[in-house]
Coordinates of C-alpha atoms in Angstrom, one line a residue:
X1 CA 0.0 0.0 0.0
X2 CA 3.1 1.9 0.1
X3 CA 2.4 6.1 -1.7
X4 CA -1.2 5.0 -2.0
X5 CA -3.5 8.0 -1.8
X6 CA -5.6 8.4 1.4
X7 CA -9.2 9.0 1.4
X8 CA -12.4 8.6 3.0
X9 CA -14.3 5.6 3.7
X10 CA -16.9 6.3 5.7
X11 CA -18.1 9.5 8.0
X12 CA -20.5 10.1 10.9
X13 CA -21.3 12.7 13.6
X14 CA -23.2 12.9 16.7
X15 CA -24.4 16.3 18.6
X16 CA -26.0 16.4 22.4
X17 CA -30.0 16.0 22.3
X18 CA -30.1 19.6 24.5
X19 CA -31.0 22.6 21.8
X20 CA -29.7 26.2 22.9
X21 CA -32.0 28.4 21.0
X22 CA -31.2 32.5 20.6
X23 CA -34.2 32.6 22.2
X24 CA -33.3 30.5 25.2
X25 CA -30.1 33.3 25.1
X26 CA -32.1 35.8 25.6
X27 CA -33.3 35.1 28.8
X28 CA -29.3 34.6 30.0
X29 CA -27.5 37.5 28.8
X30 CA -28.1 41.2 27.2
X31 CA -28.7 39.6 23.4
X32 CA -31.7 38.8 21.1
X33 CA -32.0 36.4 18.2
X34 CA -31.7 39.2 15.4
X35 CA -29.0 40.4 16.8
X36 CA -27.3 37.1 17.2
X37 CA -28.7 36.1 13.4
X38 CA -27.5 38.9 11.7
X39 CA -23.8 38.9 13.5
X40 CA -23.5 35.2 12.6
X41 CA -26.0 33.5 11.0
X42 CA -26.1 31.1 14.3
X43 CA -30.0 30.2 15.3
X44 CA -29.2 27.4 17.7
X45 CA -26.5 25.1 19.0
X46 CA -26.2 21.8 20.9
X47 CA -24.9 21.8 24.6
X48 CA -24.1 18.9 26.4
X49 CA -25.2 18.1 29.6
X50 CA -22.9 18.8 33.1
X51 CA -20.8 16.0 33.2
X52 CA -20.6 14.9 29.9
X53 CA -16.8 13.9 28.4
X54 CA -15.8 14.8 24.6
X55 CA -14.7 11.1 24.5
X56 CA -18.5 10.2 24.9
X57 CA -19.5 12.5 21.9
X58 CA -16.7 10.9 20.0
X59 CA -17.3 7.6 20.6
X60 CA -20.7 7.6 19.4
X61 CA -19.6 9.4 16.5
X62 CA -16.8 7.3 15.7
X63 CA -19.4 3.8 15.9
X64 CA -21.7 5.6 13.3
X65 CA -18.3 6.1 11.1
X66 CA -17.0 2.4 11.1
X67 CA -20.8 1.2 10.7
X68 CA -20.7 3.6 7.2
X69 CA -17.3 2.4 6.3
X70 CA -18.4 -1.9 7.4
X71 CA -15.1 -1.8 9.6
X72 CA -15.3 -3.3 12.5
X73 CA -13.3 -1.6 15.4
X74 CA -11.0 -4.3 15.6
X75 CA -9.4 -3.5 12.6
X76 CA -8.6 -0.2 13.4
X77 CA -4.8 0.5 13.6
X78 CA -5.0 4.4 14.9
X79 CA -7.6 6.4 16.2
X80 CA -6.4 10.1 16.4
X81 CA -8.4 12.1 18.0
X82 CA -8.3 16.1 16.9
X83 CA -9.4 17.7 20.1
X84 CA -8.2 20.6 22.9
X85 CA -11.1 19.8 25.2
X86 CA -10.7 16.4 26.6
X87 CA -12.1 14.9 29.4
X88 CA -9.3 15.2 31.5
X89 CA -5.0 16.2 31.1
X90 CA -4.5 12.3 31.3
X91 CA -4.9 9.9 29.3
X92 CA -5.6 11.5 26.0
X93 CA -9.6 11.6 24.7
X94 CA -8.3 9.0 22.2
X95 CA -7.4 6.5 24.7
X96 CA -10.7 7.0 26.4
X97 CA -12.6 6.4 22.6
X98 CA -10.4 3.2 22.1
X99 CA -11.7 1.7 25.1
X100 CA -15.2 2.8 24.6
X101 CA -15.6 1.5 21.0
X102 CA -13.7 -1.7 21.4
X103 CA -10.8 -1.0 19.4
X104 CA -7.8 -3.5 21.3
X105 CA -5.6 -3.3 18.4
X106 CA -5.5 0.4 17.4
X107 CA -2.6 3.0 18.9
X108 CA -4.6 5.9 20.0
X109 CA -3.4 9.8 20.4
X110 CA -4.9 13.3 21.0
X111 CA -3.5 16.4 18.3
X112 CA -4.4 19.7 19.6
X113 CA -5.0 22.2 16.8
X114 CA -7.9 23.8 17.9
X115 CA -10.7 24.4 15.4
X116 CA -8.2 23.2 13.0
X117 CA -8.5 19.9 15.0
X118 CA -10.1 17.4 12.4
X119 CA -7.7 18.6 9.2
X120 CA -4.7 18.7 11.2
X121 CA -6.1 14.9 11.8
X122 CA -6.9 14.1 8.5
X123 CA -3.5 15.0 6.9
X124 CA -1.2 13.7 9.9
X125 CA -3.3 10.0 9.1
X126 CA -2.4 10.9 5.8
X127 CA 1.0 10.1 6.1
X128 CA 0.6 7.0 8.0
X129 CA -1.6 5.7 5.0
X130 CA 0.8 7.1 2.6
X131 CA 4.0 5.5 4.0
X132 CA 2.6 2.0 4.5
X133 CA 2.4 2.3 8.2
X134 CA -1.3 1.8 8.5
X135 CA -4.1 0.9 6.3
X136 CA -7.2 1.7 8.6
X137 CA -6.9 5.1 10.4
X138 CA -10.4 6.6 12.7
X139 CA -9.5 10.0 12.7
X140 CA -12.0 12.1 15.0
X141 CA -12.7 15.7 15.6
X142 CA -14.5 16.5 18.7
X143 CA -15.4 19.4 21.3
X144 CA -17.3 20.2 24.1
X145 CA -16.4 24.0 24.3
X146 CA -19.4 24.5 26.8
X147 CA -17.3 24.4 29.9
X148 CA -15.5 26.7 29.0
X149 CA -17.8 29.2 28.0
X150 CA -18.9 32.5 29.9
X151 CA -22.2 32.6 29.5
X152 CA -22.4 35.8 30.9
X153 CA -20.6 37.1 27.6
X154 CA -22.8 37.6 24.5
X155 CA -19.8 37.9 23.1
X156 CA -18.3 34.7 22.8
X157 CA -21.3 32.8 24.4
X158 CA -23.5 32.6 21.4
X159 CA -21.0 31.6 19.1
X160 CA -20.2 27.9 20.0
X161 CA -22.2 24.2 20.3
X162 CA -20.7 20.8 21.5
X163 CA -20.2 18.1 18.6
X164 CA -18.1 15.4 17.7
X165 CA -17.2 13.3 14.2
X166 CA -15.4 10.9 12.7
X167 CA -14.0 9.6 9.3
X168 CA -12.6 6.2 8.5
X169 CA -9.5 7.1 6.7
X170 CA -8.2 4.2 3.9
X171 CA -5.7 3.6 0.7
X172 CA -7.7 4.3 -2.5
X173 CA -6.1 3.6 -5.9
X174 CA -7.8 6.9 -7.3
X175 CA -9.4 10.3 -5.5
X176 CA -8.7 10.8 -1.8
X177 CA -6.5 13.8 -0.7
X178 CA -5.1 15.6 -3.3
X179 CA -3.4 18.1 -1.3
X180 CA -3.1 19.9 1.9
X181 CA -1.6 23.3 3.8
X182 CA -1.0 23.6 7.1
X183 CA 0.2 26.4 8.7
X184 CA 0.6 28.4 12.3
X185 CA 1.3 31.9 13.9
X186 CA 1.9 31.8 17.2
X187 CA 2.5 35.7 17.7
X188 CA -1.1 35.4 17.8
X189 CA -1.5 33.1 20.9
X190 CA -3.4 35.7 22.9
X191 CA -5.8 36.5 20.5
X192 CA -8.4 33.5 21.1
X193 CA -7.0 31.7 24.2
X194 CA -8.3 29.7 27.6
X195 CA -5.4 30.9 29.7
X196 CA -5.8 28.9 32.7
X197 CA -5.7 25.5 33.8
X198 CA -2.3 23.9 32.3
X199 CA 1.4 23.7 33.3
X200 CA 1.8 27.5 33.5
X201 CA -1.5 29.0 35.2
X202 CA -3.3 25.4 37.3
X203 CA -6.3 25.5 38.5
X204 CA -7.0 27.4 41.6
X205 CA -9.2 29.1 43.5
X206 CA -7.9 32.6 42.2
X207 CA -7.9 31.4 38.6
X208 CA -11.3 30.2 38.6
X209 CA -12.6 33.6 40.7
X210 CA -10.6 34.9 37.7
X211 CA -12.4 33.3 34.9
X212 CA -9.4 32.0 34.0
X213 CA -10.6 28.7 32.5
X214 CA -13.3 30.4 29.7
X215 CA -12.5 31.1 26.7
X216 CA -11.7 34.4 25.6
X217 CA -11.3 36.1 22.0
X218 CA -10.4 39.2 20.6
X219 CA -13.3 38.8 17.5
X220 CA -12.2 41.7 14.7
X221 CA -9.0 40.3 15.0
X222 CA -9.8 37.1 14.3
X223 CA -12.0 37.7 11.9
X224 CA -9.4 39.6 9.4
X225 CA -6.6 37.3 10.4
X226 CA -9.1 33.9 9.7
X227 CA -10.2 35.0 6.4
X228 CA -6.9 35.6 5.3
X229 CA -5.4 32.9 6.2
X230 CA -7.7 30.7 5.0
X231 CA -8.1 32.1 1.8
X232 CA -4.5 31.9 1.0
X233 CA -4.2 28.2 2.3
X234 CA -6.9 27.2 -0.2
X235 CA -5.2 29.1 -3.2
X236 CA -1.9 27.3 -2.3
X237 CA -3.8 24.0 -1.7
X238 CA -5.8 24.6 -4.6
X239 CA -2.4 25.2 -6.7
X240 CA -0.5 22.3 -5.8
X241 CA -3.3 19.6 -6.4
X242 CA -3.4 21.4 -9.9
X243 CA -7.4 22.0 -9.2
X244 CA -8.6 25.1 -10.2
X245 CA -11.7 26.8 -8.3
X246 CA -14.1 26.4 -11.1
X247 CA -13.7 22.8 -10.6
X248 CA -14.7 23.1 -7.0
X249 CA -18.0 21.0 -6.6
X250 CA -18.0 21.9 -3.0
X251 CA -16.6 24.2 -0.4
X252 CA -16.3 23.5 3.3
X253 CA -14.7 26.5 5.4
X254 CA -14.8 26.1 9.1
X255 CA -18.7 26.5 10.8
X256 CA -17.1 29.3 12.7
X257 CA -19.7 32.3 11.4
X258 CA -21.6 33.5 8.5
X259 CA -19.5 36.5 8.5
X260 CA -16.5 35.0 7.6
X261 CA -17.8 32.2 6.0
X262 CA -18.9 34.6 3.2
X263 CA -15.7 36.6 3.5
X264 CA -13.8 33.5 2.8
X265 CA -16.1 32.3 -0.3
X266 CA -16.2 36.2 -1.9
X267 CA -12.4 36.5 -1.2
X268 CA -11.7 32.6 -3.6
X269 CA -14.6 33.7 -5.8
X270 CA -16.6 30.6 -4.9
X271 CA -20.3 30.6 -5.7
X272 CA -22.7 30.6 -2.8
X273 CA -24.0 27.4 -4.5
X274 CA -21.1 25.7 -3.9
X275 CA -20.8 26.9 0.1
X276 CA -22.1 24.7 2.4
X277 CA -23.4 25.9 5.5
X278 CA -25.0 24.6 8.3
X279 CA -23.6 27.1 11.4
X280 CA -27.4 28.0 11.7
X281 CA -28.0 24.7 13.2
X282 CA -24.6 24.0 15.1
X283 CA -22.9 27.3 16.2
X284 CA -19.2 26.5 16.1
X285 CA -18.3 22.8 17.0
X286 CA -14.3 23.9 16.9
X287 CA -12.8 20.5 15.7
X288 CA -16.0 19.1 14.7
X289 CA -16.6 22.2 12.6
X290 CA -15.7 20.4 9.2
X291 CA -16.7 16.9 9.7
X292 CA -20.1 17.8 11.0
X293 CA -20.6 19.7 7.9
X294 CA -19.0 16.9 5.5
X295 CA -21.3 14.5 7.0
X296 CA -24.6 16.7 6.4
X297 CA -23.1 17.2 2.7
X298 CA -23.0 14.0 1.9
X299 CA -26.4 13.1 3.5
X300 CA -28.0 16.5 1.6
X301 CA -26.4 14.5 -1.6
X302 CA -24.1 18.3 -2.4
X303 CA -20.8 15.9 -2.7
X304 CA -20.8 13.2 -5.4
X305 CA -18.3 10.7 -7.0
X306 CA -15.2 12.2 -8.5
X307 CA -16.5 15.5 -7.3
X308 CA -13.6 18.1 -6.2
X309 CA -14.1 18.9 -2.1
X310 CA -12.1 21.9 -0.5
X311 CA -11.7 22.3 2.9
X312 CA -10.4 25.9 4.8
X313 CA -10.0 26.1 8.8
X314 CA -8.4 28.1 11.6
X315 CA -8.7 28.7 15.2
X316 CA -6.6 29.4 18.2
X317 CA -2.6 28.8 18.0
X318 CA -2.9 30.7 15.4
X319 CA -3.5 27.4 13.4
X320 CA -4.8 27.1 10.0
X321 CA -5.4 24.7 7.1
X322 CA -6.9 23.5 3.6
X323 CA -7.4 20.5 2.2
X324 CA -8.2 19.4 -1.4
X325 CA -9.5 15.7 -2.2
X326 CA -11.5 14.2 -4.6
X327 CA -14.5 12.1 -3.3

């Protein structure tokens, strides 16, 4: 199987039952639902409930992936798990998801890239694929950002949902990933951030009377530098897989907002009909962004054999990335 292409053999994606409507918002903090809508395009978003671990999203994901692909979890050889909010510092989410889906035979390791989580995933299994290593890679991306959410901030609390998917990752003699870009910027590291609760700041009484552990983001920042970034990484991505963008069948930028959803799409000059979007529905699932939305493509039939898929994310780091493959 050695310089065989990688692609896709199955998908799936699971989101908590609970519904957080901008309605529901409105009765927490000083917002409404136009103003939410017309900021970014969010409706609604899934929360989980207290107590819930990301590996439990992700494992239910991950069963509905193998069942799509007919693998069995015993013929898994890696599970990598794309993820920053796992259930605990140790052992990795991935660990925990080997041991919840039955998978005895599979190595099993978390990649922290943020919202970036599930492309930094795919392209790292990738490899494995590509250099012989493996031939049956679960490659998960997963959040519950909830926790660490102030939902006394309209700022950043009506921007993000829990979620988790998966994709069964597999040689194919034609299609799969054509190309990828990855790239980081960590001058940027204070610009979307959870500061406390690691090696440097640990929990504490002061850091959580601090509100230390939610998640704080400087938005117009973000925004320029994300649509930027992206854009360029799909140009590049888009280059070296010798695709060009009228041969896109369909776009899928990171769920993080309308707003720069469309900046993205105007900036490449890809049609709105080729755009999916489903941040309405989700909010931003952070790593699950992309998979959620692949999975939704595929069951709303917008991705079909031999079509060209392109892929554009970014989140905190700064991290970024595109992908280009051929379904």
């Amino acid at each position: 199987m050695q310089n065989k292409r990688a692609g896709i053999a199955g998908v799936g994606f699971y989101v908590p039952e609970k519904v957080l409507t901008n309605r529901d918002l409105e009765k927490m903090v000083e917002t409404s639902d136009e103003w939410i809508r017309t900021r970014t395009g969010i409706s609604e978003r899934h929360i989980a409930e207290k107590g819930t671990g990301t590996s439990e999203i992700a494992a239910k994901a991950a069963m509905i992936a193998l069942k799509n692909a007919n693998v069995r979890p015993d013929k898994i050889d890696l599970i990598i798990a794309g993820t920053s909010t796992s259930d605990m510092p140790l052992p990795s989410c991935a660990c925990l998801i080997q041991e919840k889906i039955g998978a005895p035979n599979a190595a099993a390791f978390d990649l922290a890239a943020a919202c970036g989580g599930f492309i930094y995933a795919l392209v790292t299994a990738e490899q494995f694929i590509k250099n012989g290593t493996y031939k049956t890679v679960l490659v998960i991306g997963a959040d519950l950002i909830s926790p660490f959410i102030d939902w006394t901030d309209r700022a950043t609390c009506v921007l993000f949902g829990d979620g988790a998917g998966a994709a069964v990752v597999r040689p194919v003699s034609s299609g799969g990933i054509l190309s990828s870009v990855l790239g980081s910027d960590g001058r940027h590291k204070d610009l979307l951030k959870i500061p406390a609760g690691g090696s440097k700041l640990p929990a504490s009484e002061a850091s959580v009377k601090n509100g230390g552990h939610y998640l704080m983001m400087s938005g117009s920042e973000v925004f320029k530098l994300a649509v930027r970034s992206m854009s360029d990484a799909v140009t590049l991505a888009l280059a070296n897989a010798k695709v060009s963008k009228e041969e896109i069948a369909c776009f899928i930028p990171h769920q993080a907002n309308q707003r720069i959803i469309d900046a993205v799409s105007e900036r490449l000059g890809v049609p709105k009909e080729k755009v999916f979007i489903n941040v309405q529905k989700y909010g931003n699932t952070s790593a699950a962004s992309c998979i959620i939305a692949l999975c939704e493509a595929l069951q709303e039939d917008k991705i079909k054999k031999k079509d060209k898929v392109v892929f554009a994310t970014f989140g905190s780091g700064l991290v970024w990335a595109a992908l280009v493959m051929e379904w």
